[in-house]
Structure formats: C-alpha cells, structure tokens
Coordinates of C-alpha atoms in Angstrom, one line a residue:
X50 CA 40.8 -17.8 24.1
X51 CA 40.0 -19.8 21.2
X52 CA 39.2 -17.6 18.2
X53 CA 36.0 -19.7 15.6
X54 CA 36.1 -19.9 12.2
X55 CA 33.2 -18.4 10.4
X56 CA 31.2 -21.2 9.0
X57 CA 30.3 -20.8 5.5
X58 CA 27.0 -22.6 5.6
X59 CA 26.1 -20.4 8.4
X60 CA 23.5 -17.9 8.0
X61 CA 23.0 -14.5 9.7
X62 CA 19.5 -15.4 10.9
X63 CA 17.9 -18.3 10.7
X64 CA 13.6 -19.0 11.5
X65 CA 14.0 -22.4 12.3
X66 CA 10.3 -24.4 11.8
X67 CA 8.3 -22.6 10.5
X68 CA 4.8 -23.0 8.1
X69 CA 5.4 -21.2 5.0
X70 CA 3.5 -19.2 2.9
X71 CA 5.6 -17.1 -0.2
X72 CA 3.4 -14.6 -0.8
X73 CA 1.5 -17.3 -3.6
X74 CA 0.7 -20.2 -1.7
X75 CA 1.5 -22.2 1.5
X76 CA 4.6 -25.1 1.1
X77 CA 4.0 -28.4 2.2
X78 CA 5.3 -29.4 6.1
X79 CA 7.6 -26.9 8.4
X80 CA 11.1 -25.0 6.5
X81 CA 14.2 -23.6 8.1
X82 CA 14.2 -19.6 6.2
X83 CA 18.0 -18.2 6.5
X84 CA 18.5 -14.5 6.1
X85 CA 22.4 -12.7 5.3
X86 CA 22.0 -9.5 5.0
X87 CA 19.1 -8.2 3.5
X88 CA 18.0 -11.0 1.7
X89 CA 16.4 -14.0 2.1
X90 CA 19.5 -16.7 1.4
X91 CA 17.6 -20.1 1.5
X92 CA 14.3 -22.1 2.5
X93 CA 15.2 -25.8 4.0
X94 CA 13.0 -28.6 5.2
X95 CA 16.2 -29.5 6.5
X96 CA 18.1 -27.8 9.6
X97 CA 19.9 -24.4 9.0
X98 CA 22.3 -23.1 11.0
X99 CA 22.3 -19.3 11.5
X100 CA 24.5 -16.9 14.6
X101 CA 20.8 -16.3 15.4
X102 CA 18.1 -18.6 15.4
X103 CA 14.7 -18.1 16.0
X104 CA 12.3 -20.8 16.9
X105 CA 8.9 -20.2 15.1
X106 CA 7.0 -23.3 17.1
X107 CA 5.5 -24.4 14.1
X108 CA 4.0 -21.0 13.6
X109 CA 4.4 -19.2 10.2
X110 CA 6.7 -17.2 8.2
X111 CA 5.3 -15.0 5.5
X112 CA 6.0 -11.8 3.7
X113 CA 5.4 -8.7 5.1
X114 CA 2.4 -6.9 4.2
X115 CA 2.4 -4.0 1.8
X116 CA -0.6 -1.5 1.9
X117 CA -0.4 0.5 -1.1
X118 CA -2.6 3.0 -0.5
X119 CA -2.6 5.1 2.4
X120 CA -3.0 9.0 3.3
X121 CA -0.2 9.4 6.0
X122 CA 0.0 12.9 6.8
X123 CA -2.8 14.7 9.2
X124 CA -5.2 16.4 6.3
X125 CA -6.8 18.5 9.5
X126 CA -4.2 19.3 12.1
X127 CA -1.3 20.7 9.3
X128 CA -2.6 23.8 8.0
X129 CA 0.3 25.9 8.3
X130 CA 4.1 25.6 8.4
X131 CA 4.2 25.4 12.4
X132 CA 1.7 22.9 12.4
X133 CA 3.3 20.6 9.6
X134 CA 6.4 20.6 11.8
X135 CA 4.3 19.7 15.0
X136 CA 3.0 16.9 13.5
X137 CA 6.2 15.9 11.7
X138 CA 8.4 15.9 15.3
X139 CA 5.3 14.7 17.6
X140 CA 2.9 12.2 15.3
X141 CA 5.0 11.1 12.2
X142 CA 7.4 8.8 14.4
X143 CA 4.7 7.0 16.3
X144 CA 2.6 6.3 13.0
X145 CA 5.4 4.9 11.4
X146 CA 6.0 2.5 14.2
X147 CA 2.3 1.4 14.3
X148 CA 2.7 -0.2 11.1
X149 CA 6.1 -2.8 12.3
X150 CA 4.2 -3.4 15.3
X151 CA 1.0 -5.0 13.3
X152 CA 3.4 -6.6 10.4
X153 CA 3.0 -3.8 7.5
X154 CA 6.5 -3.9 6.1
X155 CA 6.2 -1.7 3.1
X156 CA 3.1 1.7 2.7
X157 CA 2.5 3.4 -0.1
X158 CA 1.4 7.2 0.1
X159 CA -0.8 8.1 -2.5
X160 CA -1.4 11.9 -1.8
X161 CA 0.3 13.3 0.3
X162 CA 2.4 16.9 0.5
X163 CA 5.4 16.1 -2.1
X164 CA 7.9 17.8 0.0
X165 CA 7.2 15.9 3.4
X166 CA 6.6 12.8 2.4
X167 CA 9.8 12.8 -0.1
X168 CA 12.0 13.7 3.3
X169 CA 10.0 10.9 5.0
X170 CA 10.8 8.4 2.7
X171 CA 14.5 9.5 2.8
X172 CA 14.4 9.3 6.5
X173 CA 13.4 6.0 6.7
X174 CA 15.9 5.2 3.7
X175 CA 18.8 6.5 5.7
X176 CA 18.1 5.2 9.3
X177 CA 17.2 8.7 10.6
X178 CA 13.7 7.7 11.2
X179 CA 12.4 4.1 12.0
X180 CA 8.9 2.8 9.8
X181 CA 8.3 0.4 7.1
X182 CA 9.5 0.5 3.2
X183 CA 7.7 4.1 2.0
X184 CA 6.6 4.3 -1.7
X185 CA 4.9 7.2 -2.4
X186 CA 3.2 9.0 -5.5
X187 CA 3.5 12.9 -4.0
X188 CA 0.8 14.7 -4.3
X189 CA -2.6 13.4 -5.9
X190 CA -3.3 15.2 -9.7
X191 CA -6.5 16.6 -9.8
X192 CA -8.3 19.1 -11.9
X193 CA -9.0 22.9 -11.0
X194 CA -11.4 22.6 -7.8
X195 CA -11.6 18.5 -8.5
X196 CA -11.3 16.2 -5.9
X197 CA -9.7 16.5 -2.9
X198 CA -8.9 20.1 -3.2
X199 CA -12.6 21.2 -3.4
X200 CA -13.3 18.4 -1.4
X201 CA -11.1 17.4 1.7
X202 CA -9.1 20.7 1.3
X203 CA -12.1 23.5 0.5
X204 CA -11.2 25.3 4.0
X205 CA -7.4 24.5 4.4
X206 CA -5.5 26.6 1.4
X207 CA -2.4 26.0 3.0
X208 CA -2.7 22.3 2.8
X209 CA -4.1 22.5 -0.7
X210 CA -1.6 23.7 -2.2
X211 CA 0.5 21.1 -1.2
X212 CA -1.6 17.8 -0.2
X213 CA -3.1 18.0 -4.1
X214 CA -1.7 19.1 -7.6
X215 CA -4.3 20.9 -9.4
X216 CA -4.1 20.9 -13.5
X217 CA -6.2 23.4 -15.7
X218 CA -4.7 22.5 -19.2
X219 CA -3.3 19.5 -20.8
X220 CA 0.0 21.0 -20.6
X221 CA -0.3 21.8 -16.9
X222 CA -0.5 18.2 -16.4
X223 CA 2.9 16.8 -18.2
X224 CA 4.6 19.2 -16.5
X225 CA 3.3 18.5 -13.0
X226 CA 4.1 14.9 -14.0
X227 CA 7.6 15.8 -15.5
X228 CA 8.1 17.7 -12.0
X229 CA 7.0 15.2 -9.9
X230 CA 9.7 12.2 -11.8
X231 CA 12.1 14.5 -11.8
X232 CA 11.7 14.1 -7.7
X233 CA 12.1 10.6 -7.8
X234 CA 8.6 10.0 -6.7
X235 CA 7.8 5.7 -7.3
X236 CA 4.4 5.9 -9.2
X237 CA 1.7 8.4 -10.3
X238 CA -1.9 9.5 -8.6
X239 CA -4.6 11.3 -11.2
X240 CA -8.2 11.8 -9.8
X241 CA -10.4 11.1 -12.0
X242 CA -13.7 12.6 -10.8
X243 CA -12.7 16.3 -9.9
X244 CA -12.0 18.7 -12.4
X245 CA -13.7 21.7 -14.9
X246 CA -17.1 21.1 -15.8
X247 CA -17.0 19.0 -19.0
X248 CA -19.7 18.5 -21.7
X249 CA -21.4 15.7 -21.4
X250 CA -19.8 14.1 -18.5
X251 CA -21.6 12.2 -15.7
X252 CA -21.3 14.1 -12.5
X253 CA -20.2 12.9 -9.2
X254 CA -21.7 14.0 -5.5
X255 CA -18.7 13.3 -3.6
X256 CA -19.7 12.5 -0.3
X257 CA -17.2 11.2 3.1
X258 CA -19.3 10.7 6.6
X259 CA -16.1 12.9 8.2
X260 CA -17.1 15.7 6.4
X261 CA -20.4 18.0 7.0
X262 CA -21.1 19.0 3.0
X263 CA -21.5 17.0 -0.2
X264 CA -19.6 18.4 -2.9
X265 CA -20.8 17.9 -6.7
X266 CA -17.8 17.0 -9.1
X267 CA -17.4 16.5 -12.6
X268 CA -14.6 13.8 -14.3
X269 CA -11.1 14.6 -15.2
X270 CA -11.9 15.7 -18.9
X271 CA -9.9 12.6 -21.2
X272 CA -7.4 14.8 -22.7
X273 CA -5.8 16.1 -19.1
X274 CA -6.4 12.0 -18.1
X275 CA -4.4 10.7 -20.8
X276 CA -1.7 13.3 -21.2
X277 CA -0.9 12.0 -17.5
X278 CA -1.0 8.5 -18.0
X279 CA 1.1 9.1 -21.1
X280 CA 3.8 11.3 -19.4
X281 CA 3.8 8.8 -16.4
X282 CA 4.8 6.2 -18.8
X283 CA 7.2 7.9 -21.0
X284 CA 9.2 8.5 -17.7
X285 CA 8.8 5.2 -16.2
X286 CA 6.4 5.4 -14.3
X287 CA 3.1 3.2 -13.1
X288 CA -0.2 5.3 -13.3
X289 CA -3.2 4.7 -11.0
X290 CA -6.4 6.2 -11.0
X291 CA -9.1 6.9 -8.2
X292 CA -12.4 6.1 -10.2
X293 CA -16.0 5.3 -8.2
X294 CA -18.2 5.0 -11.1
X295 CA -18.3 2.3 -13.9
X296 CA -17.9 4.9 -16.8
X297 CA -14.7 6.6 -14.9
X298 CA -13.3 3.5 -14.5
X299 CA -13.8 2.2 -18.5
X300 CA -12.1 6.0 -19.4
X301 CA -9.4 5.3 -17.3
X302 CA -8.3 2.0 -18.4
X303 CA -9.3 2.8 -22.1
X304 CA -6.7 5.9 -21.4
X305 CA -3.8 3.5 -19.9
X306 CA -4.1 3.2 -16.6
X307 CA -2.3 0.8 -14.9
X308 CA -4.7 0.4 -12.0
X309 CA -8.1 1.7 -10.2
X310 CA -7.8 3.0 -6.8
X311 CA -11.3 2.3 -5.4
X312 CA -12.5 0.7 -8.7
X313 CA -16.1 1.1 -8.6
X314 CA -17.8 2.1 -5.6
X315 CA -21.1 3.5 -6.0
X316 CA -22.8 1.8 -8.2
X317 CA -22.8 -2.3 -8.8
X318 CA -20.7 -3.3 -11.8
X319 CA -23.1 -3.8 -14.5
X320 CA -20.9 -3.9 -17.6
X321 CA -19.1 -7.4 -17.5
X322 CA -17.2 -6.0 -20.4
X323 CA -15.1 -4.0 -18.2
X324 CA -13.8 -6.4 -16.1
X325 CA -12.9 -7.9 -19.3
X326 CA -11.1 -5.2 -20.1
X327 CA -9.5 -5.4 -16.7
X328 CA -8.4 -8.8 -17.3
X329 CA -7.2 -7.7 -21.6
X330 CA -5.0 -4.5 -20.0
X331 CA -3.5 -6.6 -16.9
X332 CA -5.0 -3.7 -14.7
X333 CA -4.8 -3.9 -10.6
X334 CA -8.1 -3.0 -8.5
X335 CA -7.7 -1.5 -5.5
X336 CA -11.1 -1.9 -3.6
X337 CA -10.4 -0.1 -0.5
X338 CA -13.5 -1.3 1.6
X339 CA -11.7 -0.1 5.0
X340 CA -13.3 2.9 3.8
X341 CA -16.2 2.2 1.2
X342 CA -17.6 -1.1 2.5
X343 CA -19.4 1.2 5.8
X344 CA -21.0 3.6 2.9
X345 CA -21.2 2.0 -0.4
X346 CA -22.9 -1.2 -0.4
X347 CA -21.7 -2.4 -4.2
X348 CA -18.4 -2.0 -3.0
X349 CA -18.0 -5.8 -1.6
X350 CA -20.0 -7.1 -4.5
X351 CA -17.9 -5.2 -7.1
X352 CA -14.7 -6.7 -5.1
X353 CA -16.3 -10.6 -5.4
X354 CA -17.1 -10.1 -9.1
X355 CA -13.3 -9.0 -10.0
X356 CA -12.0 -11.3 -8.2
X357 CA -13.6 -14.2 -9.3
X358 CA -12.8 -13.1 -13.0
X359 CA -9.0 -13.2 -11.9
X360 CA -8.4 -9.7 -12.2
X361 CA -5.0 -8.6 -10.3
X362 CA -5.9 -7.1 -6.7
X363 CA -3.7 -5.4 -4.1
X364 CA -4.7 -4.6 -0.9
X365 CA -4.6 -1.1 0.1
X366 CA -6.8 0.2 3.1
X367 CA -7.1 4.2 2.4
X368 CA -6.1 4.6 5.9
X369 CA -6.3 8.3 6.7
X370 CA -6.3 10.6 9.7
X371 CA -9.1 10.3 12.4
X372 CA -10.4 6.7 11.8
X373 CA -9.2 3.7 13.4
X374 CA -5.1 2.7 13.9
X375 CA -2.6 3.0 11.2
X376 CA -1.2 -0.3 10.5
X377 CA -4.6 -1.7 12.2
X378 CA -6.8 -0.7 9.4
X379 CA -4.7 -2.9 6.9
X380 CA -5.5 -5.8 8.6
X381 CA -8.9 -5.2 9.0
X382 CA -9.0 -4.3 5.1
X383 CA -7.3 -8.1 4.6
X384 CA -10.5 -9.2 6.8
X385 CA -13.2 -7.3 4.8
X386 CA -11.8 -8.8 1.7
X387 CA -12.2 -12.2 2.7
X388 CA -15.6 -10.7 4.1
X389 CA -16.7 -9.9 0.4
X390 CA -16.1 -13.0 -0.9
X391 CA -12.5 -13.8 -1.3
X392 CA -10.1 -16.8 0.1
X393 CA -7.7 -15.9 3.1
X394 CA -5.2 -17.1 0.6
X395 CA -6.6 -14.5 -2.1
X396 CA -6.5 -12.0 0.6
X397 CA -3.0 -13.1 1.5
X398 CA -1.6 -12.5 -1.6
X399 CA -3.0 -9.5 -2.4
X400 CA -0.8 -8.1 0.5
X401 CA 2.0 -9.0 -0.7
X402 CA 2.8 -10.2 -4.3
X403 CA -0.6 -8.8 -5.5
X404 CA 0.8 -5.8 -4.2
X405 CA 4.5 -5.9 -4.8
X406 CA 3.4 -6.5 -8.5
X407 CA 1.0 -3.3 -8.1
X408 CA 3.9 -1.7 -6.7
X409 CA 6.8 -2.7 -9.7
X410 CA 8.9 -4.0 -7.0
X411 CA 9.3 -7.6 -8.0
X412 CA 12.4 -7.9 -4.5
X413 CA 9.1 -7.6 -2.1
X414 CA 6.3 -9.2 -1.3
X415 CA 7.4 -13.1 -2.4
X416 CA 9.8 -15.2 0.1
X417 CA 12.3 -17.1 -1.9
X418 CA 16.3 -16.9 -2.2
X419 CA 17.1 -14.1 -3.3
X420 CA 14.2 -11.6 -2.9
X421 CA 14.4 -9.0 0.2
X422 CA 14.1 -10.0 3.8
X423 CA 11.0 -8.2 4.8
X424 CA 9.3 -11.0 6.7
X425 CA 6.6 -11.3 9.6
X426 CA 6.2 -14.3 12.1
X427 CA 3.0 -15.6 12.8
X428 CA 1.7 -17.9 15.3
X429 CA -1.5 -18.8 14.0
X430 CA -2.4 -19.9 10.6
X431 CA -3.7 -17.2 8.1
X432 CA -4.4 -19.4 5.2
X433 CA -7.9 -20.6 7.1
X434 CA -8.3 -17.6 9.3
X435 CA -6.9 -14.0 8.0
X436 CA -8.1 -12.8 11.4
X437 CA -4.6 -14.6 12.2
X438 CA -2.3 -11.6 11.0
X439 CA -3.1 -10.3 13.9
X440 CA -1.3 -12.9 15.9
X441 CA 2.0 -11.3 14.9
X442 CA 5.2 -12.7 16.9
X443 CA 7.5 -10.7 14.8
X444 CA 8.3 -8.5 11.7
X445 CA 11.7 -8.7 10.0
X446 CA 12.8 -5.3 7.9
X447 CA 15.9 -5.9 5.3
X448 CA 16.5 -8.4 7.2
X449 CA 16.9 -6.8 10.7
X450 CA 14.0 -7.8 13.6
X451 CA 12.0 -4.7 14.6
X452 CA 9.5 -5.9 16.4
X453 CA 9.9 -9.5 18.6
X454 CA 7.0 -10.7 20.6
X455 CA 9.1 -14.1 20.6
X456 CA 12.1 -13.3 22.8
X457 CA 11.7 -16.8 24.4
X458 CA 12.3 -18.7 21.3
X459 CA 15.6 -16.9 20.4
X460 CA 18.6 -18.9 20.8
X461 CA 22.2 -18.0 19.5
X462 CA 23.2 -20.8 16.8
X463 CA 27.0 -20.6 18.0
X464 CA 25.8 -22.6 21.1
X465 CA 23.8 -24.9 19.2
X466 CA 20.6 -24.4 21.1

C-alpha cells in the first residue's frame, strides 16, 4: 500500500469557483477560497488544490452573517428555575441550529440572563453544544422600573431579576458594569429610556403589539448613562445604547456611546446635526426594522437618511421569542434594509464587516487570508437580489461545514476530481 506524501500546497478545504464577495465588495470573475484550519489560507483565480473540494457552480462565497442583536432566551416561558432548564434542555439546541441552517455564523445577545447565556456561549465554545459564534452583553442595564423590567418583565419577577440589571445610583451602575467584565461578557447594553423620573426629561410611552399595556418611561438620568459608558470603556469594553427618540439618541452619543441600538424610531430624524454627530464620533446604528418597520413608520426613513450620510450600520434583527424563525428574521432584516433604501451591497456589508466592526472582532466578517473561516455558499447572487441569502447551499464554521445543501458537488482532491 503506497503511503502519499502530504502536499504542501494542499489545502484542507478548498471552494473551487466561486463569485466572491469579502464582506466589502464583490471581486472581479470566479476564485478558488482554500481553508486550513480555522482560517481562511488563500483566494485564487487560479486552481487550488484542497483533501476536500467543494464545487460552488459559479455560485457565491461570502462571509457569514453576524446579527448583533438578538434576545435568545424565552422572556415568557422561563419564569422559574424548572422552567429555565426546560427551555435550556428542550428549545436552546434547536434555536441555535436554526441560525447555521439560514447562514448566521456569528449572534450577538443583547439582554439576556447573565448566567445562561455566559454557559451558552461556553457551550458552543467548547463543542458541548452546536450554534453559531455567541457574543453577548449579559443582562441589559436599565434604571429602577426602566425598560424592560417594568416593561417586558412587570409580571415575571423571577425573570427580572435576571433578564435586566436594574441601577438606582451612579454607583450601582459601575459596579454592575465592573461585575459584568469581570464575567468576561464581549460588550455593554444601557437602556436609555427606563429609569427614575428625572426633571425635565422627555417621557417615553413604551408600547410592543405582543404586549396588552403601554407603559410610560422616563430616560436614563445622564449621570447613571455616562458613569456606564465610562466604566465600559475603562475596562475595555464597547458601549451600546437602545435610544427611540432623537434627544435620547444626541445624550447618548454626546455621553460616549459607541453605538444606538434602534437609533431613532419614533419620530423622523429632524436634527441633521446628529447624524453629523454620528459621522464626528464613528458611532454604529442599529435600525432593527424586523421589529420597528411594522409599528414605527420613521423607522425606514431614519435608516435611508443615515445611511446615505455614511454613518456605520450593522445589521441586527431584535429577534425575540414568539415572532417569526430565529435565524429567518435576520434575513428578512437584510431584506427590509434594502426595502428602506439601501444597496444589497450596503445591506451585505452590514452583515458582516459593518457588523464585525460593531462587534470589535476585526477575524469575522471579511474573507481574506488570514481572517477566520466562517463562510456561507450561495447559489444565487446577493449583490442584485438580497432576497438571495436565502438560497443558502452551505455554511462553514472555523472552518468546519455545518450545514451542506451541496453534497453533489463535493469531490475529494486526492482523486483529482
């Protein structure tokens, strides 16, 4: 039995002709992409050999969406202990699945219970469980009764206590901050509109079609707002805000914030200074319109307006229980960008570098040499037609396939098919 050689120039995996877009823009004519490892080892309009080749058919090879903000655990079914571990043995695994299966590579939690979704993410980390990249903030930061604890939460205590950190003092919040980077969470979640009643503030109705009641709120007084963002940032960490209203959202990036989740919702954006001042503090704008575009109709509007100015957006859907399919909403948030005005390509690379940069994790979202291997195969264009991420033929995690709708164009590169 003749014993081979290993061939040097011979790559783990290689996606042999394939359209490529990097995450920035599409490359001219059909690359070879060879994966070793984890990591994305070279991009070739010549042929690359790999131990496994995949044959794209002229379809396309892009990086793997990231949605960056996302409410994984069940806010209604976990209300106690025995019901937190019903839904963590029964749902979790299926919901994690959901997003390989429509090409979502990396999620970002943004509120959920600290605990939980700190042993998700090291599930995933270790190979115990199976789902995407997780990133997570813990729980959201919110004033005494602010939103979502008055909110969401008003008849769940249980899940309060842990879905939502609420602060009453300026103090309370750096230490909730300190505790939650001491955990090793990846970024920071205040609320801005939710918390004591203020002087002078604007008030908020809160409102959510799921739920029966409206629920007044008043802003995040600016001392608790930037004694967070401050605290974030002396430990490293990226600070995002929810804001809906113009004035929340000027307080919040005149405090520091490095992003607005939502942005501005309920109202149309007015002030072009602020998107000015978008553009002068390098903020991201999450616009969310998976949930706001069905009940706030600025929300698309605001999005164009940003956009146009060249203010950095990421994609993020606000997927939640009880609505829709997780991993499907993120692809119907890509569509409902383009919908409000922006390119596919716009939409494209707000999924991914737009996001990866939203996200500090310059290894995602971008497929060059070097960068990590979390790819998806498409085989239809989604630089004319986003509606095309849904024709997904397979999605590639560190570099390992976890989902292959292609198994007739796979073809072991020792026998030089």
């Amino acid at each position: 039995m003749r014993t081979e050689a290993r061939d040097p120039a011979t790559f783990d995996l290689v996606i042999r002709r394939a359209h490529v877009f990097d995450g920035h823009k599409a490359h001219d004519g059909l690359q070879d992409v060879a994966i070793n490892g984890g990591q994305i080892a070279a991009i070739s309009a010549e042929p690359l050999r790999g131990r496994r080749e995949i044959d794209a058919g002229a379809g396309w090879v892009m990086p793997g969406l990231i949605d960056t903000h996302l409410h994984f655990y069940d806010v209604v079914a976990v209300t106690d202990p025995e019901s937190m571990h019903t839904f963590e043995d029964n749902e979790l695994p299926g919901r994690l699945e959901l997003f390989l299966r429509h090409g979502i590579t990396t999620i970002k939690s943004v509120g959920d219970p600290t605990a939980e979704i700190l042993r998700t993410r090291a599930g995933i980390a270790a190979g115990t469980l199976r789902g995407p990249r997780l990133l997570t903030t813990g729980c959201g930061i919110t004033g005494r009764d602010g939103h979502p604890a008055s909110t969401v939460f008003a008849g769940n205590p249980w899940a309060r206590a842990r879905f939502t950190g609420e602060v009453d003092s300026v103090a309370q919040m750096r230490d909730l901050v300190h505790h939650l980077a001491d955990q090793k969470v990846d970024a920071i979640k205040l609320l801005s509109e939710g918390a004591c009643a203020c002087p002078g503030s604007s008030k908020y109705v809160w409102h959510n079609a799921a739920f029966l009641n409206p629920v007044e709120l008043v802003r995040l007084p600016l001392d608790f707002l930037r004694a967070g963002i401050e605290t974030g940032h002396e430990r490293g960490l990226r600070v995002t805000v929810h804001t809906t209203q113009q004035v929340a959202a000027r307080e919040a990036i005149e405090a520091g914030a490095d992003g607005l989740e939502h942005g501005v919702t309920v109202e149309p954006i007015t002030d072009h200074s602020l998107i000015d001042l978008m553009l002068e503090r390098n903020v991201t704008y999450t616009p969310t319109l998976w949930i706001h575009d069905a009940i706030h109709p600025d929300a698309r509007g605001n999005l164009a307006k940003v956009a146009a100015a060249g203010v950095h957006i990421a994609l993020g859907s606000d997927t939640f229980w009880g609505r829709g399919l997780f991993g499907a909403n993120t692809l119907e948030e890509a569509e409902l960008m383009v919908a409000a005005g922006m390119t596919p390509v716009q939409a494209l690379v707000a999924g991914t570098s737009g996001a990866a940069r939203h996200c500090v994790r310059p290894d995602l979202g971008t497929l060059a040499t070097g960068k990590r291997a979390d790819l998806i195969v498409l085989t239809a264009d989604p630089t004319h037609h986003i509606s095309n991420l849904r024709e997904l033929g397979m999605t590639i995690l560190n570099g390992e396939i976890v989902v292959d709708n292609l198994r007739c164009g796979e073809a072991d590169g020792r026998s030089g098919a």
